[in-house]
Structures are given as C-alpha cells and as structure tokens.
mmCIF file of C-alpha atoms in Angstrom:
data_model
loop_
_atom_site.group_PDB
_atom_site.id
_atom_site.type_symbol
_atom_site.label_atom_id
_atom_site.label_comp_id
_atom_site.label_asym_id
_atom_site.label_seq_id
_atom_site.Cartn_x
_atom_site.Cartn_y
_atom_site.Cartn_z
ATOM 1 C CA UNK A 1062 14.419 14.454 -5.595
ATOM 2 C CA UNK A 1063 11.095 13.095 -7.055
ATOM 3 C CA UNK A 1064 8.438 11.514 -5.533
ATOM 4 C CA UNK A 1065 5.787 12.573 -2.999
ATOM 5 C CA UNK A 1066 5.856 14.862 -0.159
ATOM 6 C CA UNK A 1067 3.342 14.494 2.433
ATOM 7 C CA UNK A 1068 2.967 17.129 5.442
ATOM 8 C CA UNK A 1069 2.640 16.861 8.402
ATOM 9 C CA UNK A 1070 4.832 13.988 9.424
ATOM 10 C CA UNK A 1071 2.901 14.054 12.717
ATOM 11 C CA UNK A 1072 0.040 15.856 14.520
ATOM 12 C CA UNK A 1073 -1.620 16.107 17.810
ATOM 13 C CA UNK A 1074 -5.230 16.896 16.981
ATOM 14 C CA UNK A 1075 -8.064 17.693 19.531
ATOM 15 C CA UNK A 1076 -11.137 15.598 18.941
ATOM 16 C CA UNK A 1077 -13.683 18.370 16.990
ATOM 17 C CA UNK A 1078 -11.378 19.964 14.995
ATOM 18 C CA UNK A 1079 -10.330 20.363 11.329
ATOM 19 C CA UNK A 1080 -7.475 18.788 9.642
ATOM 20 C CA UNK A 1081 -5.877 18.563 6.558
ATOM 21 C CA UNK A 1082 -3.154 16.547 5.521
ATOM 22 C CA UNK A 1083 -0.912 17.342 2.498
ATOM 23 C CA UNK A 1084 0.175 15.807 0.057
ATOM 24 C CA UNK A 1085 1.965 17.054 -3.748
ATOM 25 C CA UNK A 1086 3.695 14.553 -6.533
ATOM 26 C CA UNK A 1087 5.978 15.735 -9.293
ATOM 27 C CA UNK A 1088 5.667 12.714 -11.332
ATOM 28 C CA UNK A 1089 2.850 13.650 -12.742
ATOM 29 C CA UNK A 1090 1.004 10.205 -12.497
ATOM 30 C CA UNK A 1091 -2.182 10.447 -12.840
ATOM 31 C CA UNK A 1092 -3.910 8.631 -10.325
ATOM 32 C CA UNK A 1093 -3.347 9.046 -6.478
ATOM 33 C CA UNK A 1094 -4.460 7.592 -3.077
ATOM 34 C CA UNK A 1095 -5.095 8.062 0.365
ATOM 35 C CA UNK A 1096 -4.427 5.175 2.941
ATOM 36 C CA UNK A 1097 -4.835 4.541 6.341
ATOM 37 C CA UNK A 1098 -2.859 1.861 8.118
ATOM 38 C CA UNK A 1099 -3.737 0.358 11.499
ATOM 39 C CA UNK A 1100 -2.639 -2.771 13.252
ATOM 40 C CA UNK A 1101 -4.399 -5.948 11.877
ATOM 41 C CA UNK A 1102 -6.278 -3.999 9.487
ATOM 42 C CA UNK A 1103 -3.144 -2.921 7.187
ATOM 43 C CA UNK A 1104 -3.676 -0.229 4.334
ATOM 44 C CA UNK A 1105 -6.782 0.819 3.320
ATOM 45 C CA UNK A 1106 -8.308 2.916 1.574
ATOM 46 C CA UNK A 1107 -9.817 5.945 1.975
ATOM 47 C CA UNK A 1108 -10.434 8.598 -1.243
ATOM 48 C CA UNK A 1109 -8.806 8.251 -4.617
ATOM 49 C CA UNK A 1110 -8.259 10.239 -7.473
ATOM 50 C CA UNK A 1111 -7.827 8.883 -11.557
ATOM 51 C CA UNK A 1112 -7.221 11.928 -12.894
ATOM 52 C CA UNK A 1113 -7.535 15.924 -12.129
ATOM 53 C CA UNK A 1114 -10.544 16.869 -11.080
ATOM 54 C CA UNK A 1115 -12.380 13.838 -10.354
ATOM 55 C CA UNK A 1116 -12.791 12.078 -6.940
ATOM 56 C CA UNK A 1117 -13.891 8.269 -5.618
ATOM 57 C CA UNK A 1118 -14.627 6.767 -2.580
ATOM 58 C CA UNK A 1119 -12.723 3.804 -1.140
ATOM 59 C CA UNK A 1120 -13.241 1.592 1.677
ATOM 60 C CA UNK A 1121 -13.373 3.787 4.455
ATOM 61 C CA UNK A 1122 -14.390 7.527 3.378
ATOM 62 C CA UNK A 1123 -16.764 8.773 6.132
ATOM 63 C CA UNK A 1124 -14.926 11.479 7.694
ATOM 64 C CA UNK A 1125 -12.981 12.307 5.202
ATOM 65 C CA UNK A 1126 -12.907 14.205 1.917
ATOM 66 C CA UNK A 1127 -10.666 14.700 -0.964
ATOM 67 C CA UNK A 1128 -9.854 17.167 -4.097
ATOM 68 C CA UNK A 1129 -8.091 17.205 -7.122
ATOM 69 C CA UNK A 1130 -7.916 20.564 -8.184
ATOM 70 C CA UNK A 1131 -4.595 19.803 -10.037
ATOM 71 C CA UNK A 1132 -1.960 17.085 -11.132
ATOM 72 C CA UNK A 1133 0.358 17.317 -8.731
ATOM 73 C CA UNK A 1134 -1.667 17.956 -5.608
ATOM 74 C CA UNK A 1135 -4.143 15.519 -3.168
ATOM 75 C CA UNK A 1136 -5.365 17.050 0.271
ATOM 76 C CA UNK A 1137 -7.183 14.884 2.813
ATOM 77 C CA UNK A 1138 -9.386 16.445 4.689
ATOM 78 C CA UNK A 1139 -10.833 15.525 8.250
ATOM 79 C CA UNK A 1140 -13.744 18.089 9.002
ATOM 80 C CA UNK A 1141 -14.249 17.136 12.343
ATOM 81 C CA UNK A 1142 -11.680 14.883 13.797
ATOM 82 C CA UNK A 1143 -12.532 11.802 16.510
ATOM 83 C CA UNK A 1144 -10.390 9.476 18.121
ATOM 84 C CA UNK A 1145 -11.005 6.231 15.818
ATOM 85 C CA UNK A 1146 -9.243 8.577 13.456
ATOM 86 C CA UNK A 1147 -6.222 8.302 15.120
ATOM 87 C CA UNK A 1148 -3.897 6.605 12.724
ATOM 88 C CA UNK A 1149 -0.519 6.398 9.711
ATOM 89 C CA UNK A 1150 -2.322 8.212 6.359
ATOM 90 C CA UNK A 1151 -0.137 7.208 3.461
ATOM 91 C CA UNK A 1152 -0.311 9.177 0.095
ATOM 92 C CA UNK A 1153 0.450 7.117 -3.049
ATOM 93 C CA UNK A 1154 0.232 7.526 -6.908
ATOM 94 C CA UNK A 1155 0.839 6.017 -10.097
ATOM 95 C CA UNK A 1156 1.013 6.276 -13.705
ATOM 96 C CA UNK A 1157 -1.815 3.801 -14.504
ATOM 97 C CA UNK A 1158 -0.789 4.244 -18.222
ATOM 98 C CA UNK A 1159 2.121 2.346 -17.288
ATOM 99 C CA UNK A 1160 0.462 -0.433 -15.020
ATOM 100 C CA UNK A 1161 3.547 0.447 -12.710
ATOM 101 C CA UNK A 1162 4.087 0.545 -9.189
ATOM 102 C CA UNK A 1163 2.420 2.576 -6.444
ATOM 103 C CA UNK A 1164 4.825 5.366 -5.095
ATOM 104 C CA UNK A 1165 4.291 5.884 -1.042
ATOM 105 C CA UNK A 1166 5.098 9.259 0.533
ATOM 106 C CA UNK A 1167 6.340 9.005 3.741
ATOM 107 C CA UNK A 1168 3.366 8.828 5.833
ATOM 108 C CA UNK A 1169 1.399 11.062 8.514
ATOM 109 C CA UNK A 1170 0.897 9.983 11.921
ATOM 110 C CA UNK A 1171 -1.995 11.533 13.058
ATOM 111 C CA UNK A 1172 -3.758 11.090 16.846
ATOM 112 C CA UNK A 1173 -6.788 12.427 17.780
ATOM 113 C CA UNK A 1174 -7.308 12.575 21.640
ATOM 114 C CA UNK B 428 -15.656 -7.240 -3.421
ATOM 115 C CA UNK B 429 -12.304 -7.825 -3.976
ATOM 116 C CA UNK B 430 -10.193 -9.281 -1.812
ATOM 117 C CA UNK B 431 -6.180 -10.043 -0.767
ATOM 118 C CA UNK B 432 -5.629 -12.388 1.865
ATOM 119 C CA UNK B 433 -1.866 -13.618 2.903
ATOM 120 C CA UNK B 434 -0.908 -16.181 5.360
ATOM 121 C CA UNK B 435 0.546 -15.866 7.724
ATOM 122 C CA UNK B 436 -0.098 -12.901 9.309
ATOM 123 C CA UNK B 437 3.319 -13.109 11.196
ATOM 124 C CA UNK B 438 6.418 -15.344 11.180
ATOM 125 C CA UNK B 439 9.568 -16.100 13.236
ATOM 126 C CA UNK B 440 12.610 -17.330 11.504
ATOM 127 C CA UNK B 441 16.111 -17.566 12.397
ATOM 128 C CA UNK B 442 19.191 -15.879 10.260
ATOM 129 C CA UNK B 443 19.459 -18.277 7.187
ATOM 130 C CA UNK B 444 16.310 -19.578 7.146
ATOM 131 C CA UNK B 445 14.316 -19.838 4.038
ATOM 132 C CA UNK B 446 10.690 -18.425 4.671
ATOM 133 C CA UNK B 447 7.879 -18.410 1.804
ATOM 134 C CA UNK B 448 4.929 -15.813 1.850
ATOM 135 C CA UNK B 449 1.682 -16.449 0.638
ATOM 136 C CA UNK B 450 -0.672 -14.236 -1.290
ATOM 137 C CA UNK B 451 -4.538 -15.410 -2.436
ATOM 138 C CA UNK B 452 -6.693 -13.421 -3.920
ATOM 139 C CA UNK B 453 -10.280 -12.426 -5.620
ATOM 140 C CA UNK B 454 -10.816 -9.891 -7.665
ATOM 141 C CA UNK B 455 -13.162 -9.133 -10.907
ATOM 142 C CA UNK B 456 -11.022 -8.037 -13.913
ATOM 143 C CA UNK B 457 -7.116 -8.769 -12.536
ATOM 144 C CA UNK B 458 -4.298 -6.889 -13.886
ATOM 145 C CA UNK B 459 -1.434 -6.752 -12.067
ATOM 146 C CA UNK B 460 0.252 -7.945 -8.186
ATOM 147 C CA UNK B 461 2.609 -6.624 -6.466
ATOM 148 C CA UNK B 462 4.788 -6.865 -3.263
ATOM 149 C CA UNK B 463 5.856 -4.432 -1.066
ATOM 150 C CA UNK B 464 8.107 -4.140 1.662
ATOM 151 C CA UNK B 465 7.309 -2.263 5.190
ATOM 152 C CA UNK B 466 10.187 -1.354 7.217
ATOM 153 C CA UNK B 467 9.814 1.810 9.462
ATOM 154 C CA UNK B 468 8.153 4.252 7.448
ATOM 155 C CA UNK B 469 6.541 4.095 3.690
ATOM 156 C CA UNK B 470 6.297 1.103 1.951
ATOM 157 C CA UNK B 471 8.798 0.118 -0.628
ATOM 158 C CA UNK B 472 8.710 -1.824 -4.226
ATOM 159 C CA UNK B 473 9.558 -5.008 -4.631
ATOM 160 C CA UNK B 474 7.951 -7.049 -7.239
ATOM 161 C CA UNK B 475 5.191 -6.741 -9.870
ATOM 162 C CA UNK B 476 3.852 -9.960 -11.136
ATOM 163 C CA UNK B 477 1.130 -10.177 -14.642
ATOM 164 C CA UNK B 478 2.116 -13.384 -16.024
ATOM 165 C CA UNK B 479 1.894 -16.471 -14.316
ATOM 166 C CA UNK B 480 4.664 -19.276 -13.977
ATOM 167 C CA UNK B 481 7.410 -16.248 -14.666
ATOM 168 C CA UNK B 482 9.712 -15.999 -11.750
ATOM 169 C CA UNK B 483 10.930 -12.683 -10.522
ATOM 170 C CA UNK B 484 14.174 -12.179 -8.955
ATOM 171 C CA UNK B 485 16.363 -10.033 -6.729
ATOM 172 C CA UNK B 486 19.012 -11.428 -5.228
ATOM 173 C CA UNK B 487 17.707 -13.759 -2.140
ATOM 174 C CA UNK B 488 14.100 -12.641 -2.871
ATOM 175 C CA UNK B 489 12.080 -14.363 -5.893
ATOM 176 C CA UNK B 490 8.124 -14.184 -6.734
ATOM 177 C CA UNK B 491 6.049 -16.332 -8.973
ATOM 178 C CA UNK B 492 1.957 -15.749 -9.858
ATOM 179 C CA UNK B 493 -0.487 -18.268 -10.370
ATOM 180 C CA UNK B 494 -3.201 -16.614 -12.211
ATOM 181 C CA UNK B 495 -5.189 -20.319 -12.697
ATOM 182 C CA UNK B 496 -5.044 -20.710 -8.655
ATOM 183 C CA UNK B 497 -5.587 -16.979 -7.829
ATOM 184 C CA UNK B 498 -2.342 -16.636 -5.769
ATOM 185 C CA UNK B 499 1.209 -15.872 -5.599
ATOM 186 C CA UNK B 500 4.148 -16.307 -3.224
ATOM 187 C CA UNK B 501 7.413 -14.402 -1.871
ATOM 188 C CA UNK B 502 10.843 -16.568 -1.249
ATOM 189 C CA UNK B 503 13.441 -15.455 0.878
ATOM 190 C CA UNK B 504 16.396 -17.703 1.209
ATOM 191 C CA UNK B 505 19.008 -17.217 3.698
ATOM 192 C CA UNK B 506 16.937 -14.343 5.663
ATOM 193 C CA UNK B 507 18.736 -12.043 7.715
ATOM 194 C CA UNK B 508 17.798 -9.515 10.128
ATOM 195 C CA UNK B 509 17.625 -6.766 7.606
ATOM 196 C CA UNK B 510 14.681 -8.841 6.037
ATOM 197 C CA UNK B 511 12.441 -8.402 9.356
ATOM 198 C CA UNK B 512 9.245 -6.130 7.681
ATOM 199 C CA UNK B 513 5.864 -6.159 7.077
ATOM 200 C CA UNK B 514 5.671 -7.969 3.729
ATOM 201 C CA UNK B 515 2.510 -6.409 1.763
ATOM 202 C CA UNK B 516 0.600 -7.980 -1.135
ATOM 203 C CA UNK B 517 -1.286 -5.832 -3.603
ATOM 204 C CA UNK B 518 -3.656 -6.548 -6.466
ATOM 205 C CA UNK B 519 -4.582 -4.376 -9.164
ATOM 206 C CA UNK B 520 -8.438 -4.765 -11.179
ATOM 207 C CA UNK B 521 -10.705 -2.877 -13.232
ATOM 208 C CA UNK B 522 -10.843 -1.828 -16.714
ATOM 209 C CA UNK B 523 -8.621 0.958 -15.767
ATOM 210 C CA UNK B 524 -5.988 -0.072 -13.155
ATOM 211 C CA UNK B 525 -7.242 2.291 -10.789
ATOM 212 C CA UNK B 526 -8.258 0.311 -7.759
ATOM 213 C CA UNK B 527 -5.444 -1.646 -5.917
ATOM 214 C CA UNK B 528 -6.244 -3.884 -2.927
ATOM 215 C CA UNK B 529 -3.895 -4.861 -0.081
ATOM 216 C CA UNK B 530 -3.835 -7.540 1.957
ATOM 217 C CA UNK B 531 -3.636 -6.907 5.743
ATOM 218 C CA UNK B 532 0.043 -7.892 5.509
ATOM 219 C CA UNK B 533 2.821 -10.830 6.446
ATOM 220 C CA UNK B 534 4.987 -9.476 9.446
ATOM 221 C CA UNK B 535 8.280 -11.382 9.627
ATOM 222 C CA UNK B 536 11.261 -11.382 12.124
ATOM 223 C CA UNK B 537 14.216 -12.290 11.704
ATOM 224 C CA UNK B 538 16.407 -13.452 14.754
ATOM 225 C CA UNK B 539 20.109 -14.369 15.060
#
C-alpha cells in the first residue's frame, strides 16, 4: 500500500542518548517534513526537505537533525535526547508540483525520561 | 512570520448539532489551505481551498475561503459522535509551496 512508513511507533529513550526515527515514502513527492505535536502547541515543525539532498530548518530544530540522501527516505535524528523531547513526531510529504495535500505517516511516540 | 490561528480551541456539541470552525490567517505569498482531520493517530485530508467564495463539499462537511478577509471556515451539520477530532487548519506560502503552517488546532466533541 502507498504512503509513508514511519518506525518506531513508540520508544522509551533514556535522557543522553541517540535516536533516530525513520521514516521512507514511495510516492516519490518531493518535499517531506518532520512534525512534532504536543498539547496546546499542535504540529510543528521541525526539519524539512524540498528535494534530495537539501535540508531546512523549521520552527523548532535545536536538537534535531535531518538528511536527504535520497527520494524516498527522511531520518530524524536526536543526538542527545532530553525530556522536553518527549513527544508524537509525524513524517509528511508532498508533491509540491501538484500543490496537493500533505500525506501523514502514522506517527512516533517518543518519551524521554 | 506566518501565522494560523483557529477559534475555538475546543467545542462541545450535542449529536445533530451544526458546529462551524474558524480558520484566520497571515502569511506572505498564500497558495493554498487546507483542513485536516485528527482522530487517534495521523492526520487525515479533508479539504483544500485556493479560490475564495468556492464551496467545498463532502457530505455533512463543507469549506469556503476568504482570501480578501484572510480566513476560512469548516461546517458540520448534523454532527455525530464519529465527528469528535482535532480539526487542523493548514496554510501553504512561498514561491515554492514548500512551507505549510498549522494552526494549534479546533478539538470538538461530540455527545449523544
């Protein structure tokens, strides 16, 4: 089925230590997204991608970091976790092309004690 | 900075009641909204909105953009419990449609 995959679907994570979440598309949109959601803040964002091989910065990057090394796939990376960190990281893309919709994987739920 | 704000944050209703959700925002270059729907897990399509004054529809849920007063708004008619979500608002801008904002989101219940 298409659409995007993201991995884990939920972690336990000691405060210090390195994470990365997963996430692969097989739509081959170009652009894709990292999100965090938290209550009262909603979705924001973290890293984003336009195209292979490039990288931006969103809203809330520090602590994270991103690559693009290829279409389909969009790693987050946390290098060392802490507790505000704790938190639902959605993946997304699009085919900006198209102005169209923003595809959602599942989500990760990620705590950090 | 852009920005997506939508009132109100969170709503009661009971089954059959008509609700309406509100979406303002400010952005530099707009392209595109759209509205999502937040159940459990990811978000889910609903609407995207580029022309203003031209309604969207499905079924009890409609959508209309005001591009002259920078906002747009969701109907539900006859709500029922299946309609209790976190309604989310999102607003495309830039010269390349990369950047999408979201407002912090609508949470509505539904109650028999």
């Amino acid at each position: 089925i298409a659409g995007i995959t993201q991995a884990p679907t939920s972690q336990i994570l000691a405060a210090g230590r390195r994470m990365t979440l997963r996430c692969t598309q097989d739509m081959r949109h170009n652009a894709m997204y990292w999100y965090r959601q938290d209550l009262g803040l909603g979705l924001r964002l973290i890293h984003y991608s336009n195209t292979a091989g490039t990288t931006g910065k969103g809203e809330v990057p520090d602590g994270y970091s991103v690559s693009r090394a290829n279409t389909d796939d969009f790693p987050l990376t946390l290098a060392s976790a802490v507790p505000s960190q704790t938190s639902v990281y959605f993946c997304a893309s699009r085919d900006t092309s198209k102005t169209g919709e923003l595809f959602f994987g599942e989500g990760s739920r990620l705590t950090v004690l | 900075e852009d920005k997506v704000v939508q009132s109100p944050l969170s709503l009661v209703v009971h089954e059959g009641d008509t609700v309406t959700l509100n979406c303002s925002y400010e952005v530099t270059n707009f392209r595109s909204l759209l509205w999502y729907k937040q159940e459990k897990k990811a978000p889910t399509f609903l609407f995207m909105l580029t022309s203003s004054g031209i309604e969207k529809k499905s079924g009890r849920l409609s959508s209309i953009l005001d591009k002259k007063e920078l906002f747009s708004i969701l109907n539900i008619t006859a709500t029922q419990t299946g309609d209790s979500a976190i309604y989310l608002c999102a607003v495309t801008s830039g010269a390349g449609s990369y950047q999408l904002t979201f407002g912090k989101g609508t949470k509505l219940s539904v109650i028999p």
